Amino acid sequence: MKVQVHAPGRINIIGEHTDYNQGYVLPMAVNMGILLTAQKRSDKLVNIYARNLDQKASFSLNKLVPGKNQNWSDYPAGVCWTLQEAGYKLSGADIDFGGDIPIGAGLSSSAALEVATAAAFSHLNGLNIPEKKLALLSQKAENEYVGVRCGIMDQFASALSIKDCALFLDCRSLEYEHIPLDLGEHVFMIIDSRIKRSLASSAYNRRREECTEALALINRSTGMQKKSLREVSLAEIEKARPLMLPELYNRAYFVIKENKRVLETVQAFQRGDLHTCGSLINQSHEGLRRLFEVSCKEVNLIVDAAQSFRGVLGARMTGAGFGGCVVALVCRERIQKLQERILEKTRVTSVKEPVFYITAPAAGLQVTEVYTMGSP
Ligand code: GLA
């Protein structure tokens, strides 16, 4: 049996660094993704060809060890590992994948690869694993096998998005709602700064720890036993402020405000108020830059150029930060001029020329069985 799987990347419209604080997020799948074909084998061997890299990897399903290789094949291997840890019986497969998501740009190419692999193995082995579970197993692969302590947003967006909608997800209950995005004359432009911070994953893990530390201090000073920053109010963090280093206070304050902004953005989209959405997007960036401190000067330069440009309703960094992409909600007829403005600004100061994509809310995971000549 052979399957073809498409799993998209994502942008996050708003709700950054809130997923691992059990909060709200509003990502949408983009029209770039991973296309993977997989054919079942009768033994336990997995052979993978990564078309874009022109590289091959092989591993045995019987010999998977978390955190061993440290290369791209950790993502599919990690997914096989979590599926088996969850009790699923897998046969080997011959896999070929490629895609058009820029790698390491913060558009979740790794989450898309994980979700595509999980779906392929589920299908080839007749496991019928629901999408929500595929997302959770993929996240577990990244957390425990690859060693990046990401939240659930990216895998969820890749697995469960639908066309023309954003995905409003409550990361505590994992309840979600598809929010129709009627953008009218506007589109989402992605601007890839092409800046990649080599220590991004350790800086990301550090932000998670800071949120946990902030929560512990808030609980200590208020006598509460809240399980996440999602449950903390602004009044409660004010109470804990004297105990907290300004940095920790800022992290917690940002998360609480960002959760509120997600709820307000959802409501604004629902009433067709794109101007309010844009202003919330701008506020989110301001917080990420000054309070959560995950932006960088090259990204800020692009955001500033976009935000001050006529026809742009809002712009912010998207994803974990430390480089990566900016999203801007821009009037269609101003796209060309905006690109020119950003190029003009970045030419003087940045080492790299940014790359532009126009995207629309795309469908999530798609699995198709492929019939080859002579197959039963
Ligand atoms: C990365 C992680 C997500 C999320 C974002 C920040 O994309 O994979 O889980 O935490 O960063 O919002």
Tab-separated table of C-alpha atoms and ligand atoms in Angstrom:
chain	number	residue	atom	x	y	z
A	1	MET	CA	0.000	0.000	0.000
A	2	LYS	CA	1.153	3.521	-0.775
A	3	VAL	CA	-0.067	6.863	0.570
A	4	GLN	CA	0.518	10.449	-0.321
A	5	VAL	CA	0.283	12.955	2.512
A	6	HIS	CA	0.284	16.722	2.495
A	7	ALA	CA	0.794	18.574	5.791
A	8	PRO	CA	0.984	22.391	5.745
A	9	GLY	CA	3.171	24.830	7.617
A	10	ARG	CA	1.527	27.620	9.595
A	11	ILE	CA	1.700	31.205	10.589
A	12	ASN	CA	0.451	32.263	13.959
A	13	ILE	CA	-1.845	35.271	13.662
A	14	ILE	CA	-1.717	35.950	17.394
A	15	GLY	CA	-1.136	34.099	20.681
A	16	GLU	CA	2.631	33.720	20.896
A	17	HIS	CA	4.333	31.765	23.684
A	18	THR	CA	0.906	31.129	25.153
A	19	ASP	CA	0.488	27.468	24.152
A	20	TYR	CA	2.873	26.052	26.745
A	21	ASN	CA	1.227	28.306	29.312
A	22	GLN	CA	-2.089	26.513	28.637
A	23	GLY	CA	-3.442	29.602	26.917
A	24	TYR	CA	-5.064	30.500	23.607
A	25	VAL	CA	-3.580	30.606	20.118
A	26	LEU	CA	-4.861	31.609	16.694
A	27	PRO	CA	-2.694	30.074	13.957
A	28	MET	CA	-3.677	29.288	10.381
A	29	ALA	CA	-2.246	26.764	7.950
A	30	VAL	CA	-0.442	28.292	4.974
A	31	ASN	CA	-0.301	27.281	1.332
A	32	MET	CA	3.173	25.783	1.732
A	33	GLY	CA	3.737	22.342	3.126
A	34	ILE	CA	5.405	18.954	3.199
A	35	LEU	CA	4.426	16.438	0.539
A	36	LEU	CA	5.319	12.909	1.552
A	37	THR	CA	4.769	9.554	-0.098
A	38	ALA	CA	5.193	6.342	1.839
A	39	GLN	CA	5.019	2.715	0.827
A	40	LYS	CA	4.618	-0.051	3.358
A	41	ARG	CA	7.370	-2.619	3.790
A	42	SER	CA	7.031	-6.070	5.258
A	43	ASP	CA	10.046	-5.678	7.575
A	44	LYS	CA	10.944	-3.102	10.257
A	45	LEU	CA	13.167	-0.901	8.144
A	46	VAL	CA	12.367	2.762	7.385
A	47	ASN	CA	14.166	4.355	4.443
A	48	ILE	CA	13.661	8.056	3.897
A	49	TYR	CA	14.717	10.274	1.068
A	50	ALA	CA	14.609	14.029	1.721
A	51	ARG	CA	14.241	15.465	-1.772
A	52	ASN	CA	15.088	19.077	-0.961
A	53	LEU	CA	18.297	18.085	0.783
A	54	ASP	CA	19.053	15.178	-1.544
A	55	GLN	CA	19.869	13.084	1.507
A	56	LYS	CA	18.893	9.614	2.625
A	57	ALA	CA	18.431	8.157	6.074
A	58	SER	CA	17.544	4.669	7.282
A	59	PHE	CA	16.631	3.291	10.668
A	60	SER	CA	15.121	0.195	12.154
A	61	LEU	CA	11.862	0.512	14.072
A	62	ASN	CA	13.382	-1.841	16.641
A	63	LYS	CA	16.303	0.423	17.414
A	64	LEU	CA	14.994	3.898	18.080
A	65	VAL	CA	16.748	5.830	20.832
A	66	PRO	CA	15.640	9.390	21.780
A	67	GLY	CA	18.101	12.239	21.287
A	68	LYS	CA	20.713	10.255	19.374
A	69	ASN	CA	21.192	11.547	15.841
A	70	GLN	CA	20.554	15.281	15.887
A	71	ASN	CA	19.574	15.650	12.262
A	72	TRP	CA	16.431	15.973	10.150
A	73	SER	CA	15.652	12.255	10.371
A	74	ASP	CA	15.015	12.689	14.125
A	75	TYR	CA	11.582	14.113	13.281
A	76	PRO	CA	10.239	11.079	11.404
A	77	ALA	CA	12.173	8.680	13.662
A	78	GLY	CA	10.759	10.441	16.727
A	79	VAL	CA	7.239	10.051	15.405
A	80	CYS	CA	7.780	6.308	14.875
A	81	TRP	CA	9.140	6.123	18.400
A	82	THR	CA	6.119	7.861	19.972
A	83	LEU	CA	3.668	5.790	17.941
A	84	GLN	CA	5.335	2.622	19.202
A	85	GLU	CA	5.536	3.991	22.761
A	86	ALA	CA	1.778	4.541	22.546
A	87	GLY	CA	1.372	0.846	21.760
A	88	TYR	CA	0.836	0.965	18.000
A	89	LYS	CA	2.389	-1.825	15.934
A	90	LEU	CA	4.236	-0.479	12.907
A	91	SER	CA	5.699	-1.998	9.766
A	92	GLY	CA	8.621	-0.334	8.017
A	93	ALA	CA	8.189	1.996	5.048
A	94	ASP	CA	9.967	3.574	2.110
A	95	ILE	CA	9.389	7.311	2.348
A	96	ASP	CA	10.106	10.190	0.056
A	97	PHE	CA	9.349	13.767	1.036
A	98	GLY	CA	9.932	17.314	-0.044
A	99	GLY	CA	8.217	20.610	0.336
A	100	ASP	CA	8.102	24.320	-0.148
A	101	ILE	CA	8.146	25.579	3.444
A	102	PRO	CA	11.380	27.479	4.055
A	103	ILE	CA	13.281	25.387	6.608
A	104	GLY	CA	14.037	26.880	10.003
A	105	ALA	CA	12.132	30.087	9.234
A	106	GLY	CA	9.548	29.613	11.964
A	107	LEU	CA	6.801	28.376	9.648
A	108	SER	CA	6.755	24.940	11.260
A	109	SER	CA	8.370	22.798	8.609
A	110	SER	CA	9.348	20.315	11.322
A	111	ALA	CA	5.838	20.083	12.762
A	112	ALA	CA	4.518	19.499	9.226
A	113	LEU	CA	7.037	16.707	8.695
A	114	GLU	CA	6.074	15.117	11.997
A	115	VAL	CA	2.360	15.288	11.282
A	116	ALA	CA	2.827	13.963	7.742
A	117	THR	CA	4.911	11.041	9.037
A	118	ALA	CA	2.418	10.230	11.781
A	119	ALA	CA	-0.476	10.278	9.309
A	120	ALA	CA	1.410	8.092	6.819
A	121	PHE	CA	2.221	5.420	9.416
A	122	SER	CA	-1.299	5.566	10.795
A	123	HIS	CA	-2.751	4.982	7.360
A	124	LEU	CA	-0.274	2.344	6.174
A	125	ASN	CA	-0.803	0.317	9.339
A	126	GLY	CA	-4.602	0.707	9.421
A	127	LEU	CA	-4.479	2.511	12.777
A	128	ASN	CA	-7.073	5.219	12.119
A	129	ILE	CA	-5.532	7.620	14.593
A	130	PRO	CA	-7.665	10.792	14.831
A	131	GLU	CA	-5.983	14.083	13.836
A	132	LYS	CA	-5.944	15.455	17.365
A	133	LYS	CA	-4.005	12.435	18.549
A	134	LEU	CA	-1.643	12.646	15.564
A	135	ALA	CA	-0.859	16.193	16.651
A	136	LEU	CA	-0.232	15.179	20.255
A	137	LEU	CA	1.978	12.254	19.269
A	138	SER	CA	3.947	14.539	16.946
A	139	GLN	CA	4.463	17.071	19.723
A	140	LYS	CA	5.644	14.284	22.017
A	141	ALA	CA	8.167	13.236	19.367
A	142	GLU	CA	9.572	16.744	19.274
A	143	ASN	CA	9.592	17.118	23.070
A	144	GLU	CA	11.021	13.757	24.005
A	145	TYR	CA	12.863	12.441	20.976
A	146	VAL	CA	14.205	15.605	19.351
A	147	GLY	CA	14.491	17.482	22.659
A	148	VAL	CA	12.698	20.751	21.838
A	149	ARG	CA	10.025	21.478	24.435
A	150	CYS	CA	7.545	23.043	21.999
A	151	GLY	CA	3.862	23.509	22.787
A	152	ILE	CA	0.998	21.987	20.818
A	153	MET	CA	0.182	24.870	18.456
A	154	ASP	CA	2.205	23.979	15.355
A	155	GLN	CA	1.302	20.306	15.127
A	156	PHE	CA	-2.324	21.120	15.864
A	157	ALA	CA	-2.481	23.775	13.148
A	158	SER	CA	-0.911	21.445	10.608
A	159	ALA	CA	-3.234	18.548	11.453
A	160	LEU	CA	-6.551	20.317	12.055
A	161	SER	CA	-6.788	23.526	10.042
A	162	ILE	CA	-9.390	23.987	7.349
A	163	LYS	CA	-9.337	26.198	4.288
A	164	ASP	CA	-10.291	29.886	4.684
A	165	CYS	CA	-10.228	29.680	8.465
A	166	ALA	CA	-7.907	30.317	11.371
A	167	LEU	CA	-7.751	27.748	14.146
A	168	PHE	CA	-8.711	29.090	17.543
A	169	LEU	CA	-7.320	26.635	20.067
A	170	ASP	CA	-7.587	26.470	23.816
A	171	CYS	CA	-4.317	24.774	24.716
A	172	ARG	CA	-5.613	23.650	28.107
A	173	SER	CA	-8.740	21.782	27.030
A	174	LEU	CA	-7.600	21.274	23.412
A	175	GLU	CA	-11.040	22.417	22.319
A	176	TYR	CA	-10.900	24.320	19.090
A	177	GLU	CA	-12.998	26.314	16.694
A	178	HIS	CA	-12.439	27.204	13.058
A	179	ILE	CA	-12.778	30.970	12.667
A	180	PRO	CA	-13.691	32.049	9.116
A	181	LEU	CA	-11.268	34.714	7.912
A	182	ASP	CA	-12.988	37.132	5.644
A	183	LEU	CA	-10.064	39.348	4.746
A	184	GLY	CA	-11.800	41.309	1.998
A	185	GLU	CA	-9.203	43.456	0.239
A	186	HIS	CA	-6.470	42.265	2.593
A	187	VAL	CA	-4.046	39.371	2.584
A	188	PHE	CA	-1.419	37.973	4.899
A	189	MET	CA	2.073	38.644	3.663
A	190	ILE	CA	4.906	36.574	5.128
A	191	ILE	CA	8.283	38.256	5.226
A	192	ASP	CA	11.108	35.846	5.960
A	193	SER	CA	13.959	37.797	7.560
A	194	ARG	CA	16.233	34.795	6.842
A	195	ILE	CA	17.823	35.378	10.213
A	196	LYS	CA	18.327	32.153	12.146
A	197	ARG	CA	19.602	32.149	15.666
A	198	SER	CA	21.718	29.084	16.325
A	199	LEU	CA	20.730	28.982	19.991
A	200	ALA	CA	17.041	29.465	19.293
A	201	SER	CA	15.932	26.170	20.793
A	202	SER	CA	17.808	26.701	24.063
A	203	ALA	CA	16.514	30.289	24.280
A	204	TYR	CA	13.005	28.921	23.675
A	205	ASN	CA	13.396	26.346	26.431
A	206	ARG	CA	14.668	29.123	28.719
A	207	ARG	CA	11.491	31.172	28.112
A	208	ARG	CA	9.455	28.161	29.167
A	209	GLU	CA	11.440	27.868	32.383
A	210	GLU	CA	10.999	31.569	33.089
A	211	CYS	CA	7.227	31.189	32.784
A	212	THR	CA	7.316	28.268	35.217
A	213	GLU	CA	9.466	30.281	37.648
A	214	ALA	CA	7.127	33.271	37.383
A	215	LEU	CA	4.131	31.067	38.122
A	216	ALA	CA	5.816	29.573	41.180
A	217	LEU	CA	6.503	33.063	42.575
A	218	ILE	CA	2.952	34.190	41.900
A	219	ASN	CA	1.609	31.127	43.693
A	220	ARG	CA	3.967	31.696	46.599
A	221	SER	CA	3.059	35.311	47.140
A	222	THR	CA	-0.691	34.853	46.732
A	223	GLY	CA	-1.035	31.475	48.433
A	224	MET	CA	-2.756	30.147	45.321
A	225	GLN	CA	-2.047	26.928	43.505
A	226	LYS	CA	-2.630	27.942	39.919
A	227	LYS	CA	-1.472	25.387	37.391
A	228	SER	CA	-0.512	27.776	34.619
A	229	LEU	CA	-0.125	31.463	33.759
A	230	ARG	CA	-3.373	31.119	31.838
A	231	GLU	CA	-5.210	31.073	35.162
A	232	VAL	CA	-3.482	34.137	36.611
A	233	SER	CA	-5.057	37.604	36.538
A	234	LEU	CA	-3.291	40.941	36.181
A	235	ALA	CA	-4.191	41.797	39.776
A	236	GLU	CA	-2.553	38.608	40.999
A	237	ILE	CA	0.690	39.240	39.203
A	238	GLU	CA	0.768	42.769	40.600
A	239	LYS	CA	0.587	41.252	44.068
A	240	ALA	CA	3.578	39.044	43.319
A	241	ARG	CA	5.570	41.814	41.681
A	242	PRO	CA	7.759	42.679	44.702
A	243	LEU	CA	9.016	39.081	44.750
A	244	MET	CA	9.820	38.967	41.062
A	245	LEU	CA	12.775	40.104	39.029
A	246	PRO	CA	11.513	42.620	36.444
A	247	GLU	CA	12.322	40.120	33.693
A	248	LEU	CA	10.079	37.432	35.144
A	249	TYR	CA	7.305	39.920	35.820
A	250	ASN	CA	7.499	41.045	32.184
A	251	ARG	CA	7.281	37.495	30.853
A	252	ALA	CA	4.209	36.722	32.931
A	253	TYR	CA	2.559	40.065	32.178
A	254	PHE	CA	3.052	39.482	28.457
A	255	VAL	CA	1.475	36.010	28.551
A	256	ILE	CA	-1.595	37.228	30.436
A	257	LYS	CA	-2.112	40.158	28.052
A	258	GLU	CA	-1.447	38.015	24.981
A	259	ASN	CA	-4.149	35.553	26.006
A	260	LYS	CA	-6.621	38.424	26.241
A	261	ARG	CA	-5.522	39.680	22.840
A	262	VAL	CA	-6.262	36.301	21.267
A	263	LEU	CA	-9.821	36.373	22.581
A	264	GLU	CA	-10.270	39.952	21.380
A	265	THR	CA	-8.838	39.114	17.952
A	266	VAL	CA	-11.226	36.200	17.523
A	267	GLN	CA	-14.158	38.464	18.354
A	268	ALA	CA	-12.864	41.147	16.007
A	269	PHE	CA	-12.548	38.668	13.113
A	270	GLN	CA	-16.055	37.436	13.858
A	271	ARG	CA	-17.506	40.911	13.493
A	272	GLY	CA	-15.337	41.674	10.466
A	273	ASP	CA	-13.353	44.365	12.253
A	274	LEU	CA	-9.954	43.965	10.604
A	275	HIS	CA	-8.667	47.279	11.945
A	276	THR	CA	-8.955	46.056	15.525
A	277	CYS	CA	-7.283	42.767	14.521
A	278	GLY	CA	-4.403	44.751	13.064
A	279	SER	CA	-3.996	46.875	16.149
A	280	LEU	CA	-3.951	43.770	18.396
A	281	ILE	CA	-1.343	42.206	16.112
A	282	ASN	CA	0.815	45.319	16.539
A	283	GLN	CA	0.406	45.226	20.313
A	284	SER	CA	1.430	41.582	20.340
A	285	HIS	CA	4.679	42.432	18.587
A	286	GLU	CA	5.387	45.246	20.995
A	287	GLY	CA	5.055	42.817	23.904
A	288	LEU	CA	7.202	40.167	22.252
A	289	ARG	CA	9.868	42.741	21.604
A	290	ARG	CA	9.966	44.579	24.925
A	291	LEU	CA	8.553	42.186	27.510
A	292	PHE	CA	9.047	38.648	26.276
A	293	GLU	CA	12.239	39.645	24.449
A	294	VAL	CA	12.152	37.103	21.662
A	295	SER	CA	12.424	39.426	18.683
A	296	CYS	CA	15.643	40.724	17.162
A	297	LYS	CA	16.757	43.898	15.422
A	298	GLU	CA	16.401	42.591	11.862
A	299	VAL	CA	12.849	41.427	12.530
A	300	ASN	CA	11.981	44.667	14.342
A	301	LEU	CA	13.198	46.640	11.372
A	302	ILE	CA	10.819	44.775	9.058
A	303	VAL	CA	7.941	45.078	11.529
A	304	ASP	CA	8.531	48.826	11.950
A	305	ALA	CA	8.680	49.354	8.199
A	306	ALA	CA	5.450	47.403	7.730
A	307	GLN	CA	3.522	48.922	10.621
A	308	SER	CA	4.221	52.465	9.465
A	309	PHE	CA	3.217	51.738	5.879
A	310	ARG	CA	-0.147	52.895	4.538
A	311	GLY	CA	-2.333	49.881	3.735
A	312	VAL	CA	-0.901	47.678	6.486
A	313	LEU	CA	-3.369	46.987	9.285
A	314	GLY	CA	-0.908	45.140	11.523
A	315	ALA	CA	2.433	43.354	11.523
A	316	ARG	CA	4.300	41.168	13.980
A	317	MET	CA	6.870	38.427	14.281
A	318	THR	CA	5.327	34.966	14.119
A	319	GLY	CA	6.403	31.735	15.810
A	320	ALA	CA	9.039	31.286	18.479
A	321	GLY	CA	11.088	34.335	17.440
A	322	PHE	CA	14.878	34.809	17.575
A	323	GLY	CA	14.775	35.576	13.844
A	324	GLY	CA	12.327	33.961	11.443
A	325	CYS	CA	9.267	35.471	9.819
A	326	VAL	CA	7.052	38.507	10.106
A	327	VAL	CA	3.374	38.470	9.118
A	328	ALA	CA	1.650	41.577	7.890
A	329	LEU	CA	-2.037	42.054	7.208
A	330	VAL	CA	-1.866	44.257	4.134
A	331	CYS	CA	-4.190	45.665	1.524
A	332	ARG	CA	-3.748	43.631	-1.683
A	333	GLU	CA	-3.061	46.628	-3.885
A	334	ARG	CA	-0.208	47.795	-1.633
A	335	ILE	CA	1.750	44.512	-1.675
A	336	GLN	CA	4.265	45.547	-4.281
A	337	LYS	CA	4.983	48.905	-2.683
A	338	LEU	CA	5.331	47.330	0.755
A	339	GLN	CA	7.926	44.910	-0.569
A	340	GLU	CA	9.846	47.793	-2.079
A	341	ARG	CA	9.734	49.720	1.197
A	342	ILE	CA	10.961	46.737	3.221
A	343	LEU	CA	13.755	46.018	0.758
A	344	GLU	CA	14.787	49.638	0.834
A	345	LYS	CA	14.955	49.638	4.657
A	346	THR	CA	16.691	46.297	5.031
A	347	ARG	CA	19.232	46.935	2.282
A	348	VAL	CA	20.968	49.512	4.423
A	349	THR	CA	21.193	47.590	7.664
A	350	SER	CA	20.529	43.886	7.274
A	351	VAL	CA	22.972	41.343	6.020
A	352	LYS	CA	20.289	39.334	4.304
A	353	GLU	CA	17.587	40.278	1.851
A	354	PRO	CA	14.185	39.164	3.098
A	355	VAL	CA	11.958	36.861	1.061
A	356	PHE	CA	8.235	37.546	0.575
A	357	TYR	CA	5.262	35.193	0.313
A	358	ILE	CA	1.568	35.931	0.022
A	359	THR	CA	-0.500	33.349	1.790
A	360	ALA	CA	-4.106	32.413	2.383
A	361	PRO	CA	-5.637	30.254	5.109
A	362	ALA	CA	-5.116	26.737	3.778
A	363	ALA	CA	-6.383	23.257	4.573
A	364	GLY	CA	-4.666	21.046	7.127
A	365	LEU	CA	-3.496	17.476	6.722
A	366	GLN	CA	-4.642	15.542	3.628
A	367	VAL	CA	-4.047	11.841	3.119
A	368	THR	CA	-4.663	10.088	-0.208
A	369	GLU	CA	-4.189	6.452	-0.964
A	370	VAL	CA	-2.192	5.961	-4.139
A	371	TYR	CA	-2.931	3.003	-6.372
A	372	THR	CA	-0.026	1.827	-8.431
A	373	MET	CA	-0.344	-0.407	-11.488
A	374	GLY	CA	-0.589	-4.004	-10.372
A	375	SER	CA	-1.433	-3.223	-6.750
A	376	PRO	CA	-4.353	-5.224	-5.346
B	1	GLA	C1	7.176	27.508	18.446
B	1	GLA	C2	6.605	26.316	19.188
B	1	GLA	C3	5.132	26.539	19.515
B	1	GLA	C4	4.909	27.877	20.217
B	1	GLA	C5	5.611	29.001	19.456
B	1	GLA	C6	5.568	30.304	20.201
B	1	GLA	O1	6.581	27.624	17.187
B	1	GLA	O2	6.741	25.147	18.422
B	1	GLA	O3	4.652	25.471	20.306
B	1	GLA	O4	5.314	27.831	21.550
B	1	GLA	O5	6.966	28.698	19.183
B	1	GLA	O6	4.270	30.772	20.256
